[in-house]
Coordinates of C-alpha atoms in Angstrom, one line a residue:
X1 CA -12.1 -26.0 -11.9
X2 CA -10.3 -24.9 -8.7
X3 CA -11.0 -21.5 -7.3
X4 CA -7.4 -20.4 -8.1
X5 CA -7.9 -21.5 -11.7
X6 CA -11.3 -19.9 -11.8
X7 CA -9.9 -16.5 -10.6
X8 CA -7.1 -16.8 -13.1
X9 CA -9.6 -17.4 -15.9
X10 CA -11.7 -14.4 -14.8
X11 CA -8.7 -12.1 -14.6
X12 CA -7.1 -13.3 -17.8
X13 CA -10.0 -13.9 -20.1
X14 CA -13.6 -12.7 -19.9
X15 CA -16.8 -13.1 -18.0
X16 CA -17.6 -16.2 -20.1
X17 CA -15.2 -18.0 -17.8
X18 CA -17.6 -17.4 -14.9
X19 CA -20.0 -20.1 -16.1
X20 CA -17.2 -22.7 -15.7
X21 CA -16.5 -21.7 -12.1
X22 CA -18.7 -24.1 -10.1
X23 CA -18.4 -25.9 -6.9
X24 CA -19.1 -29.7 -7.3
X25 CA -19.8 -31.8 -4.2
X26 CA -19.9 -35.5 -4.6
X27 CA -21.7 -37.7 -2.1
X28 CA -20.6 -41.4 -2.1
X29 CA -22.8 -44.1 -3.4
X30 CA -22.8 -46.0 -0.1
X31 CA -24.3 -43.1 1.7
X32 CA -27.2 -42.4 -0.7
X33 CA -28.1 -45.1 -3.2
X34 CA -27.6 -48.7 -4.2
X35 CA -24.2 -49.7 -5.5
X36 CA -25.5 -49.7 -9.1
X37 CA -26.5 -46.0 -9.0
X38 CA -24.3 -43.1 -10.3
X39 CA -22.7 -40.8 -7.7
X40 CA -25.0 -37.9 -6.7
X41 CA -23.6 -34.6 -7.9
X42 CA -24.8 -31.2 -6.7
X43 CA -23.7 -28.2 -8.7
X44 CA -23.8 -24.8 -7.1
X45 CA -22.4 -21.6 -8.7
X46 CA -19.5 -19.9 -7.1
X47 CA -20.2 -16.3 -6.4
X48 CA -17.4 -14.2 -7.7
X49 CA -16.9 -10.6 -8.6
X50 CA -16.4 -9.6 -12.3
X51 CA -13.0 -9.3 -13.8
X52 CA -13.6 -5.6 -14.0
X53 CA -14.4 -5.3 -10.2
X54 CA -11.4 -7.4 -9.3
X55 CA -9.1 -5.0 -11.1
X56 CA -8.2 -1.5 -9.8
X57 CA -6.4 1.6 -10.9
X58 CA -8.1 1.3 -14.3
X59 CA -8.7 4.2 -16.7
X60 CA -11.6 6.5 -15.7
X61 CA -14.5 7.3 -18.0
X62 CA -15.0 10.7 -19.5
X63 CA -17.8 11.3 -16.9
X64 CA -15.5 10.4 -14.0
X65 CA -12.9 12.8 -15.4
X66 CA -15.5 15.5 -15.4
X67 CA -16.5 15.4 -11.7
X68 CA -14.9 16.0 -8.4
X69 CA -15.7 13.6 -5.5
X70 CA -16.7 15.9 -2.6
X71 CA -18.1 13.4 0.0
X72 CA -19.2 9.9 0.6
X73 CA -21.6 9.2 3.4
X74 CA -21.7 5.4 4.1
X75 CA -24.2 3.7 6.3
X76 CA -23.4 0.0 6.6
X77 CA -25.0 -2.6 8.7
X78 CA -22.8 -5.7 9.1
X79 CA -24.6 -9.0 9.9
X80 CA -22.1 -11.6 11.1
X81 CA -24.6 -14.5 11.2
X82 CA -25.5 -14.2 7.5
X83 CA -22.2 -12.7 6.4
X84 CA -24.0 -10.0 4.6
X85 CA -24.2 -6.2 4.7
X86 CA -27.1 -3.8 4.2
X87 CA -25.9 -0.3 3.1
X88 CA -26.8 3.1 1.9
X89 CA -24.2 5.4 0.2
X90 CA -24.8 9.1 -0.4
X91 CA -22.3 10.4 -2.8
X92 CA -21.8 14.1 -3.5
X93 CA -20.0 15.4 -6.7
X94 CA -19.2 18.7 -8.3
X95 CA -19.0 18.9 -12.1
X96 CA -15.7 20.2 -13.4
X97 CA -16.9 20.1 -17.0
X98 CA -20.3 19.5 -18.6
X99 CA -21.7 16.3 -17.1
X100 CA -24.6 14.1 -18.3
X101 CA -24.2 11.1 -16.0
X102 CA -22.6 10.0 -12.8
X103 CA -20.4 6.9 -13.2
X104 CA -19.2 4.9 -10.1
X105 CA -18.0 1.4 -9.5
X106 CA -19.9 -1.1 -7.3
X107 CA -19.6 -4.9 -7.2
X108 CA -22.4 -6.7 -9.0
X109 CA -22.6 -9.2 -6.1
X110 CA -24.8 -6.7 -4.4
X111 CA -28.5 -6.2 -5.1
X112 CA -29.2 -2.5 -5.6
X113 CA -32.7 -1.7 -4.3
X114 CA -32.8 2.1 -4.9
X115 CA -31.0 4.8 -6.8
X116 CA -31.9 8.4 -6.2
X117 CA -30.5 11.6 -7.8
X118 CA -31.0 14.7 -5.8
X119 CA -33.8 13.0 -4.0
X120 CA -35.6 11.7 -7.1
X121 CA -36.0 8.0 -7.3
X122 CA -34.9 6.4 -10.6
X123 CA -36.9 3.5 -12.1
X124 CA -35.2 0.1 -12.3
X125 CA -34.2 0.7 -15.8
X126 CA -32.9 4.2 -15.1
X127 CA -29.4 3.1 -14.4
X128 CA -27.1 0.2 -15.3
X129 CA -24.3 -1.7 -13.7
X130 CA -23.4 -4.5 -16.1
X131 CA -19.9 -5.5 -14.9
X132 CA -19.5 -3.3 -11.8
X133 CA -19.3 0.1 -13.5
X134 CA -22.6 1.8 -12.6
X135 CA -23.9 4.5 -15.0
X136 CA -26.6 6.9 -13.6
X137 CA -27.9 9.3 -16.3
X138 CA -28.8 12.8 -15.1
X139 CA -32.2 14.2 -16.0
X140 CA -30.5 17.5 -16.8
X141 CA -26.9 18.0 -17.7
X142 CA -24.7 19.8 -15.2
X143 CA -22.6 22.7 -16.0
X144 CA -19.1 23.1 -14.5
X145 CA -19.4 24.1 -10.9
X146 CA -22.9 22.5 -10.4
X147 CA -23.4 19.7 -7.8
X148 CA -25.3 16.5 -7.7
X149 CA -26.0 14.0 -4.9
X150 CA -26.6 10.3 -5.6
X151 CA -28.1 7.9 -3.1
X152 CA -27.5 4.2 -3.6
X153 CA -29.1 1.5 -1.4
X154 CA -27.6 -2.0 -1.8
X155 CA -27.3 -5.2 0.1
X156 CA -25.9 -8.7 -0.1
X157 CA -23.0 -11.0 0.6
X158 CA -19.7 -9.2 -0.4
X159 CA -16.8 -11.0 -1.9
X160 CA -15.0 -13.2 0.6
X161 CA -11.2 -12.7 0.6
X162 CA -9.5 -16.0 -0.6
X163 CA -6.2 -14.9 1.0
X164 CA -6.3 -11.5 2.5
X165 CA -4.6 -9.1 2.2
X166 CA -3.1 -10.3 -1.1
X167 CA -6.3 -11.6 -2.6
X168 CA -8.9 -9.4 -0.9
X169 CA -12.4 -8.8 0.2
X170 CA -14.2 -9.5 3.5
X171 CA -12.6 -11.7 6.1
X172 CA -15.3 -13.4 8.3
X173 CA -13.4 -15.0 11.2
X174 CA -14.1 -15.8 14.8
X175 CA -12.0 -15.3 17.9
X176 CA -11.0 -18.2 20.2
X177 CA -14.2 -17.8 22.2
X178 CA -16.3 -17.8 19.0
X179 CA -17.0 -14.1 18.7
X180 CA -17.3 -12.6 15.2
X181 CA -14.0 -11.0 14.0
X182 CA -14.5 -9.2 10.7
X183 CA -12.2 -7.1 8.5
X184 CA -11.9 -5.8 5.0
X185 CA -8.7 -5.7 2.9
X186 CA -9.2 -4.5 -0.7
X187 CA -6.1 -2.9 -1.9
X188 CA -5.6 -5.3 -4.9
X189 CA -9.3 -5.1 -5.9
X190 CA -10.4 -1.6 -4.8
X191 CA -13.1 0.2 -2.9
X192 CA -15.9 -1.1 -5.1
X193 CA -15.7 -4.5 -3.3
X194 CA -18.0 -3.0 -0.6
X195 CA -18.9 0.6 -1.4
X196 CA -19.7 2.6 -4.5
X197 CA -16.7 4.8 -5.4
X198 CA -14.5 5.8 -8.3
X199 CA -11.9 3.0 -8.1
X200 CA -8.9 5.1 -9.0
X201 CA -6.2 6.7 -6.9
X202 CA -6.8 10.1 -8.4
X203 CA -10.5 10.1 -7.5
X204 CA -10.4 10.0 -3.7
X205 CA -13.2 11.9 -2.0
X206 CA -12.5 14.9 0.1
X207 CA -14.3 13.4 3.0
X208 CA -15.9 10.0 3.9
X209 CA -18.3 9.7 6.8
X210 CA -19.0 6.2 8.1
X211 CA -21.9 4.9 10.1
X212 CA -21.2 1.2 10.9
X213 CA -23.9 -0.7 12.7
X214 CA -22.8 -3.9 14.4
X215 CA -24.0 -6.2 17.3
X216 CA -23.8 -4.2 20.5
X217 CA -21.2 -6.6 22.0
X218 CA -18.7 -5.7 19.3
X219 CA -16.8 -2.6 18.4
X220 CA -16.2 -1.1 15.0
X221 CA -13.1 1.1 14.9
X222 CA -12.6 2.8 11.5
X223 CA -10.9 5.6 9.6
X224 CA -10.6 9.2 10.8
X225 CA -12.1 11.0 13.7
X226 CA -14.5 9.2 16.2
X227 CA -17.9 10.8 16.1
X228 CA -19.5 8.7 18.8
X229 CA -21.8 5.7 19.0
X230 CA -25.6 5.3 19.0
X231 CA -27.0 2.3 20.9
X232 CA -30.3 1.5 19.3
X233 CA -31.6 -0.6 22.2
X234 CA -32.3 -3.6 20.1
X235 CA -28.9 -5.3 20.2
X236 CA -27.3 -3.1 17.6
X237 CA -25.0 -0.1 17.9
X238 CA -23.8 2.3 15.3
X239 CA -20.2 3.6 15.3
X240 CA -19.7 6.9 13.6
X241 CA -16.4 8.1 12.0
X242 CA -15.3 10.9 9.7
X243 CA -12.1 10.9 7.6
X244 CA -10.7 13.7 5.4
X245 CA -9.0 12.9 2.0
X246 CA -8.8 9.2 2.5
X247 CA -7.4 6.8 -0.1
X248 CA -10.3 4.9 -1.5
X249 CA -8.9 1.4 -0.8
X250 CA -7.9 2.6 2.7
X251 CA -11.5 2.9 3.9
X252 CA -11.9 -0.2 6.0
X253 CA -14.4 -2.1 8.2
X254 CA -13.0 -3.7 11.4
X255 CA -15.4 -5.4 13.7
X256 CA -14.7 -7.6 16.8
X257 CA -14.6 -7.9 20.5
X258 CA -12.1 -5.1 20.9
X259 CA -10.8 -3.1 23.8
X260 CA -9.0 0.2 23.2
X261 CA -5.7 1.4 24.6
X262 CA -5.2 5.2 24.3
X263 CA -2.5 7.7 24.8
X264 CA -1.5 11.2 23.5
X265 CA 1.6 11.6 21.5
X266 CA 3.5 14.9 22.0
X267 CA 4.7 15.7 18.5
X268 CA 8.0 17.4 17.9
X269 CA 6.0 19.8 15.8
X270 CA 4.0 21.1 18.8
X271 CA 0.7 19.4 18.3
X272 CA -0.8 16.6 20.4
X273 CA -1.9 13.5 18.4
X274 CA -4.3 10.8 19.9
X275 CA -3.0 7.3 19.5
X276 CA -5.3 4.2 19.8
X277 CA -4.8 0.5 19.5
X278 CA -7.9 -1.7 19.3
X279 CA -7.0 -5.3 20.3
X280 CA -8.9 -8.4 21.1
X281 CA -10.1 -8.6 24.7
X282 CA -8.5 -12.0 25.0
X283 CA -5.0 -10.7 24.2
X284 CA -2.1 -11.0 26.8
X285 CA -2.1 -7.6 28.5
X286 CA 1.7 -7.6 28.6
X287 CA 2.0 -8.2 24.9
X288 CA -0.5 -5.4 24.2
X289 CA 1.4 -3.0 26.4
X290 CA 4.7 -3.9 24.8
X291 CA 3.3 -3.3 21.3
X292 CA 1.6 0.0 22.3
X293 CA 4.9 1.2 23.8
X294 CA 6.4 1.1 20.3
X295 CA 3.8 3.6 18.9
X296 CA 5.5 6.8 20.2
X297 CA 9.1 5.9 19.3
X298 CA 8.0 5.0 15.7
X299 CA 6.0 8.3 15.4
X300 CA 9.1 10.2 16.6
X301 CA 11.3 8.5 14.1
X302 CA 9.0 9.2 11.1
X303 CA 8.5 12.8 12.2
X304 CA 12.2 13.3 12.5
X305 CA 13.0 11.6 9.3
X306 CA 10.2 12.7 7.0
X307 CA 8.0 15.3 8.6
X308 CA 4.8 15.8 10.7
X309 CA 2.3 12.9 11.1
X310 CA -0.1 13.7 8.3
X311 CA -3.4 13.1 10.1
X312 CA -2.7 14.6 13.5
X313 CA -6.2 16.2 13.8
X314 CA -7.7 12.7 13.5
X315 CA -5.6 10.0 15.1
X316 CA -2.8 7.5 14.7
X317 CA -4.8 4.3 15.0
X318 CA -4.1 0.5 14.7
X319 CA -6.5 -2.4 14.9
X320 CA -5.8 -6.1 15.3
X321 CA -7.1 -8.0 12.4
X322 CA -7.5 -11.7 11.3
X323 CA -5.3 -11.0 8.3
X324 CA -1.7 -9.9 8.2
X325 CA -2.0 -6.2 7.7
X326 CA -2.8 -3.2 5.4
X327 CA -2.2 0.6 5.4
X328 CA -5.8 1.7 6.2
X329 CA -5.4 5.4 6.7
X330 CA -5.5 6.3 10.5
X331 CA -6.6 2.7 11.3
X332 CA -3.8 0.5 10.1
X333 CA -4.5 -3.3 10.2
X334 CA -2.2 -5.3 12.4
X335 CA -2.2 -9.1 12.3
X336 CA 1.4 -10.0 13.2
X337 CA 0.3 -11.7 16.5
X338 CA 3.0 -9.9 18.5
X339 CA 5.8 -12.0 17.0
X340 CA 9.4 -11.3 18.0
X341 CA 12.1 -11.6 15.4
X342 CA 15.2 -10.4 17.2
X343 CA 15.3 -7.0 15.6
X344 CA 13.9 -5.0 18.5
X345 CA 10.7 -3.7 16.9
X346 CA 7.6 -5.0 15.2
X347 CA 8.3 -4.8 11.5
X348 CA 4.7 -5.0 10.4
X349 CA 3.5 -2.2 12.7
X350 CA 6.4 -0.1 11.4
X351 CA 5.9 -0.8 7.7
X352 CA 2.2 -0.1 7.7
X353 CA 2.8 3.1 9.6
X354 CA 5.3 4.1 6.9
X355 CA 2.3 4.2 4.5
X356 CA 0.7 7.1 6.4
X357 CA 3.5 9.1 4.7
X358 CA 4.3 7.0 1.6
X359 CA 0.8 6.1 0.3
X360 CA -1.8 8.0 2.3
X361 CA -0.3 11.5 2.6
X362 CA 1.6 11.2 -0.8
X363 CA -0.2 8.8 -3.2
X364 CA 1.2 7.7 -6.4
X365 CA -0.5 9.0 -9.5
X366 CA -0.5 5.6 -11.1
X367 CA 0.5 2.0 -10.1
X368 CA 3.7 2.4 -12.3
X369 CA 4.9 4.7 -9.5
X370 CA 4.1 2.2 -6.7
X371 CA 7.7 2.0 -5.7
X372 CA 7.2 5.4 -4.1
X373 CA 4.9 3.7 -1.6
X374 CA 6.6 0.4 -1.2
X375 CA 10.2 1.1 -1.8
X376 CA 10.6 4.3 0.1
X377 CA 8.3 2.8 2.8
X378 CA 10.6 -0.2 3.0
X379 CA 13.7 1.9 3.3
X380 CA 12.3 3.3 6.5
X381 CA 12.9 -0.1 8.2
X382 CA 16.7 -0.2 7.8
X383 CA 16.8 3.4 8.7
X384 CA 14.7 2.7 11.9
X385 CA 17.0 -0.1 12.8
X386 CA 19.9 2.3 12.7
X387 CA 17.9 4.8 14.8
X388 CA 17.3 2.1 17.4
X389 CA 20.4 -0.1 17.4
X390 CA 23.1 1.3 15.2
X391 CA 24.8 0.8 11.9
X392 CA 25.3 -3.0 12.0
X393 CA 21.5 -3.6 12.2
X394 CA 20.8 -1.3 9.3
X395 CA 23.4 -3.0 7.1
X396 CA 22.0 -6.5 8.1
X397 CA 18.5 -5.4 7.0
X398 CA 19.8 -4.0 3.7
X399 CA 21.6 -7.2 3.0
X400 CA 18.4 -9.2 3.6
X401 CA 16.7 -7.0 1.1
X402 CA 19.6 -7.5 -1.4
X403 CA 19.5 -11.3 -1.2
X404 CA 15.8 -11.2 -2.1
X405 CA 16.0 -9.3 -5.3
X406 CA 14.4 -10.8 -8.4
X407 CA 15.5 -8.4 -11.2
X408 CA 13.1 -9.9 -13.7
X409 CA 11.1 -6.7 -14.6
X410 CA 11.9 -3.0 -14.2
X411 CA 10.5 -1.3 -11.2
X412 CA 9.1 1.5 -13.4
X413 CA 8.2 1.4 -17.1
X414 CA 7.1 5.0 -17.8
X415 CA 3.6 3.8 -18.9
X416 CA 0.4 3.7 -17.0
X417 CA -0.2 0.3 -15.4
X418 CA -2.8 -1.4 -13.1
X419 CA -1.9 -2.7 -9.7
X420 CA -1.8 -6.3 -10.8
X421 CA 0.8 -5.3 -13.4
X422 CA 3.2 -4.3 -10.7
X423 CA 2.4 -6.4 -7.7
X424 CA 2.4 -9.8 -9.5
X425 CA 6.0 -11.0 -10.0
X426 CA 5.1 -13.0 -13.2
X427 CA 4.3 -9.7 -15.1
X428 CA 5.9 -7.0 -13.0
X429 CA 8.5 -6.2 -10.3
X430 CA 6.5 -7.8 -7.4
X431 CA 8.6 -7.8 -4.3
X432 CA 11.3 -5.7 -6.0
X433 CA 8.9 -2.8 -5.4
X434 CA 9.9 -3.2 -1.8
X435 CA 13.4 -4.5 -1.7
X436 CA 14.9 -3.0 -4.8
X437 CA 13.1 0.3 -4.2
X438 CA 14.6 0.4 -0.7
X439 CA 18.1 -0.3 -2.0
X440 CA 17.8 2.2 -4.8
X441 CA 16.8 4.8 -2.2
X442 CA 19.9 3.8 -0.1
X443 CA 22.2 4.2 -3.1
X444 CA 20.6 7.6 -3.9
X445 CA 21.2 8.7 -0.3
X446 CA 24.8 7.6 -0.4
X447 CA 25.2 9.5 -3.7
X448 CA 23.7 12.8 -2.9
X449 CA 24.1 12.9 0.9
X450 CA 21.7 13.0 3.8
X451 CA 20.6 16.7 3.6
X452 CA 19.6 16.5 -0.1
X453 CA 18.1 13.1 0.3
X454 CA 15.9 13.7 3.3
X455 CA 14.9 17.1 2.0
X456 CA 13.8 15.5 -1.2
X457 CA 11.7 13.0 0.7
X458 CA 10.0 15.7 2.6
X459 CA 9.2 17.7 -0.5
X460 CA 7.9 14.6 -2.3
X461 CA 5.6 13.7 0.6
X462 CA 4.3 17.2 1.5
X463 CA 4.9 19.4 -1.6
X464 CA 7.0 21.7 0.6
X465 CA 10.4 21.5 2.4
X466 CA 8.9 23.1 5.5
X467 CA 5.7 21.2 6.4
X468 CA 4.0 22.1 9.6
X469 CA 0.7 20.9 11.0
X470 CA -2.1 22.7 9.1
X471 CA 0.0 24.0 6.2
X472 CA -0.3 20.9 3.9
X473 CA -2.8 18.5 2.5
X474 CA -2.7 15.1 0.8
X475 CA -1.1 15.0 -2.6
X476 CA -0.1 12.9 -5.5
X477 CA 3.5 12.1 -6.6
X478 CA 5.3 10.5 -9.5
X479 CA 8.8 9.1 -10.3
X480 CA 9.5 12.0 -12.6
X481 CA 8.6 14.5 -9.9
X482 CA 10.9 12.7 -7.5
X483 CA 13.7 12.9 -10.1
X484 CA 13.2 16.6 -10.5
X485 CA 13.2 17.2 -6.8
X486 CA 16.3 15.1 -6.1
X487 CA 18.1 16.7 -9.0
X488 CA 17.3 20.2 -7.7
X489 CA 18.2 19.4 -4.1
X490 CA 21.5 17.7 -5.1
X491 CA 22.4 20.3 -7.7
X492 CA 23.0 17.6 -10.4
X493 CA 21.1 15.9 -13.2
X494 CA 20.2 12.5 -11.8
X495 CA 18.3 11.2 -14.9
X496 CA 21.1 8.6 -15.5
X497 CA 20.6 7.3 -11.9
X498 CA 16.8 6.9 -12.2
X499 CA 17.1 5.4 -15.7
X500 CA 19.8 2.9 -14.8
X501 CA 18.1 1.6 -11.7
X502 CA 14.4 2.0 -12.1
X503 CA 13.8 1.6 -15.8
X504 CA 16.0 -1.5 -16.3
X505 CA 15.4 -5.0 -14.9
X506 CA 19.1 -5.8 -14.7
X507 CA 21.2 -4.2 -12.1
X508 CA 24.1 -2.0 -13.2
X509 CA 27.2 -4.2 -13.7
X510 CA 30.6 -2.9 -12.6
X511 CA 33.1 -4.7 -14.8
X512 CA 36.8 -4.6 -13.9
X513 CA 40.1 -5.3 -15.5
X514 CA 43.4 -5.3 -13.6
X515 CA 46.6 -5.4 -15.6
X516 CA 49.8 -3.5 -16.2
X517 CA 49.6 -1.9 -12.8
X518 CA 46.2 -0.4 -13.4
X519 CA 42.6 -1.2 -12.3
X520 CA 40.0 -0.2 -15.0
X521 CA 36.3 -0.1 -14.2
X522 CA 33.3 0.3 -16.5
X523 CA 29.6 0.4 -15.7
X524 CA 27.3 -1.5 -18.0
X525 CA 23.5 -1.0 -17.7
X526 CA 20.5 -2.8 -19.2
X527 CA 20.1 -0.1 -21.9
X528 CA 23.8 0.4 -22.4
X529 CA 23.4 4.0 -21.2
X530 CA 26.0 6.1 -19.6
X531 CA 26.0 5.5 -15.8
X532 CA 28.6 7.8 -14.1
X533 CA 28.1 6.4 -10.6
X534 CA 31.2 7.2 -8.5
X535 CA 32.9 4.2 -6.8
X536 CA 34.9 4.2 -3.6
X537 CA 38.0 2.0 -3.9
X538 CA 40.1 0.7 -0.9
X539 CA 43.7 -0.2 -1.8
X540 CA 45.6 -1.8 1.0
X541 CA 43.4 -0.1 3.6
X542 CA 43.5 3.4 2.0
X543 CA 40.3 4.7 0.3
X544 CA 39.7 7.1 -2.6
X545 CA 36.7 7.8 -4.8
X546 CA 36.8 7.2 -8.5
X547 CA 34.6 9.7 -10.4
X548 CA 33.7 7.3 -13.2
X549 CA 33.1 10.1 -15.7
X550 CA 31.3 8.7 -18.7
X551 CA 30.8 5.5 -16.8
X552 CA 34.5 4.6 -16.9
X553 CA 37.4 5.1 -14.6
X554 CA 40.9 3.8 -13.9
X555 CA 43.3 3.9 -11.0
X556 CA 46.9 2.8 -10.5
X557 CA 47.2 -0.4 -8.4
X558 CA 50.5 -2.0 -7.4
X559 CA 51.1 -5.6 -8.1
X560 CA 50.0 -7.7 -5.0
X561 CA 47.9 -4.9 -3.5
X562 CA 44.6 -5.8 -2.0
X563 CA 41.7 -4.0 -3.7
X564 CA 38.2 -3.7 -2.2
X565 CA 35.6 -2.1 -4.4
X566 CA 32.8 -0.2 -2.6
X567 CA 33.9 -1.3 0.9
X568 CA 30.7 0.1 2.6
X569 CA 28.3 -1.3 0.0
X570 CA 26.9 2.1 -0.8
X571 CA 26.2 1.2 -4.5
X572 CA 23.5 -1.3 -5.6
X573 CA 25.0 -3.4 -8.4
X574 CA 25.2 -6.8 -9.8
X575 CA 26.8 -9.5 -7.6
X576 CA 27.6 -12.6 -9.6
X577 CA 28.0 -14.7 -6.4
X578 CA 24.4 -14.0 -5.4
X579 CA 23.2 -15.0 -8.9
X580 CA 25.2 -18.3 -8.6
X581 CA 23.7 -18.9 -5.2
X582 CA 20.2 -18.4 -6.4
X583 CA 20.8 -20.5 -9.5
X584 CA 21.9 -23.3 -7.1
X585 CA 18.6 -23.2 -5.2
X586 CA 19.1 -20.3 -2.8
X587 CA 15.9 -18.7 -1.7

């Protein structure tokens, strides 16, 4: 069975499929035996995480719902030669309700050598971790407000990413000169791929301290504030970092022969933010300088468009990685290899930076609301193109997004879903999270105006319309909350807009009839609901707006007049010619 088929079996069936996942190597008869002998077959098991571990954003247990994650202190030694890690995690919790056990997630690929509760060693049978959900009973139940500290020592070879960042885990690569180049990317699988956590977006710890020990000729940039290094004098050095309120999947290891470029960004909000880029020593200095020169303009755009950089007391950090990229809070992964595409900026750098606002500062409460990360983040790119180069470039980017729409599944369902349910296009919206989410945001902005739209974004991200450094913290957001905010800011009920765009797979269809000197228009949506989206009409060069009350409208049109509907393409709607192009083989 191929690895791809093996993983599909694990994800779609049960752990019984694991037994079938083997690697078979066949040595030819001519090499090992007389011609009459059978081929020599060596069967070795493929090491794979459980189906439970490979999922993320799954329902929490009653115990997990009854505790607050105060702090994770992670000591991780990364050994490139053996592709293994040796780690100790100290996890601090406060009970929010009566608590009889601590439950966390940790991949079963690791061997756990020690579990302690408040300094007391548990016997081997004093805890369990059957499929990657570790249950650690407490000797005495905790009352609400009481605290507990759990220490877990574990080691082994972590899951290797088959195709990071989309199919994640550890990436063990080497640079051109043979130096180790290592990264983690675990958004689809979750934090439990390499550290014990509660693998759910609502269970992020208030703080994570990291102590990453690597060969002394390598660097280990990570999340948060740099707390210094310790050279142990034996060829190993520990890099220390501390991050406040990090997304669990955003905790990342990055190890390689890095050099750091630094500068201070003078925020338009008055604070000074350190910016750092860790790049390979072998990189072309001119390309490094050109990319780093984009940091400050992008920061200024986001601060002007959304609000203050959320982690200004730590850093705005980027690290070059052997995989494409990922929004690792304050240490975004960059693997675009300095490619130019004629747009005047590095799209990957910009997109991952968007997630500091849409993903890390404001995190969705459930994967069903993932478009708040990906869609709003993707809309920042056409807006940035306008910021840099003008309207033509924004419209060109929006049209690229429009051509790539799938419209097979709704962007939002209104029910809790796991990440696989939304990112995989055979069961969920997939790339529509990005492209359709962006185009919906654009139509919303065109409908309610810039002031209401951008004020709504700011409120969604910060929980206040007037964020300033120091007066906000990370928060969670939902589609329903965004609906309430935009309705309040615009002074109109926008439930029809959200229902017609987000909760239907099909795009709203504007049907038209022209006869007897009149143009009649009618909106038809996937659920046949009323969709009163106003439409701008241009008749022989003169424009007027049709209100479309009740989803219908009509306007007099003289015979022979040229009619153009929605001349500035403000409204996302069905375009039959695009459907025909795709049906004919268009990408």
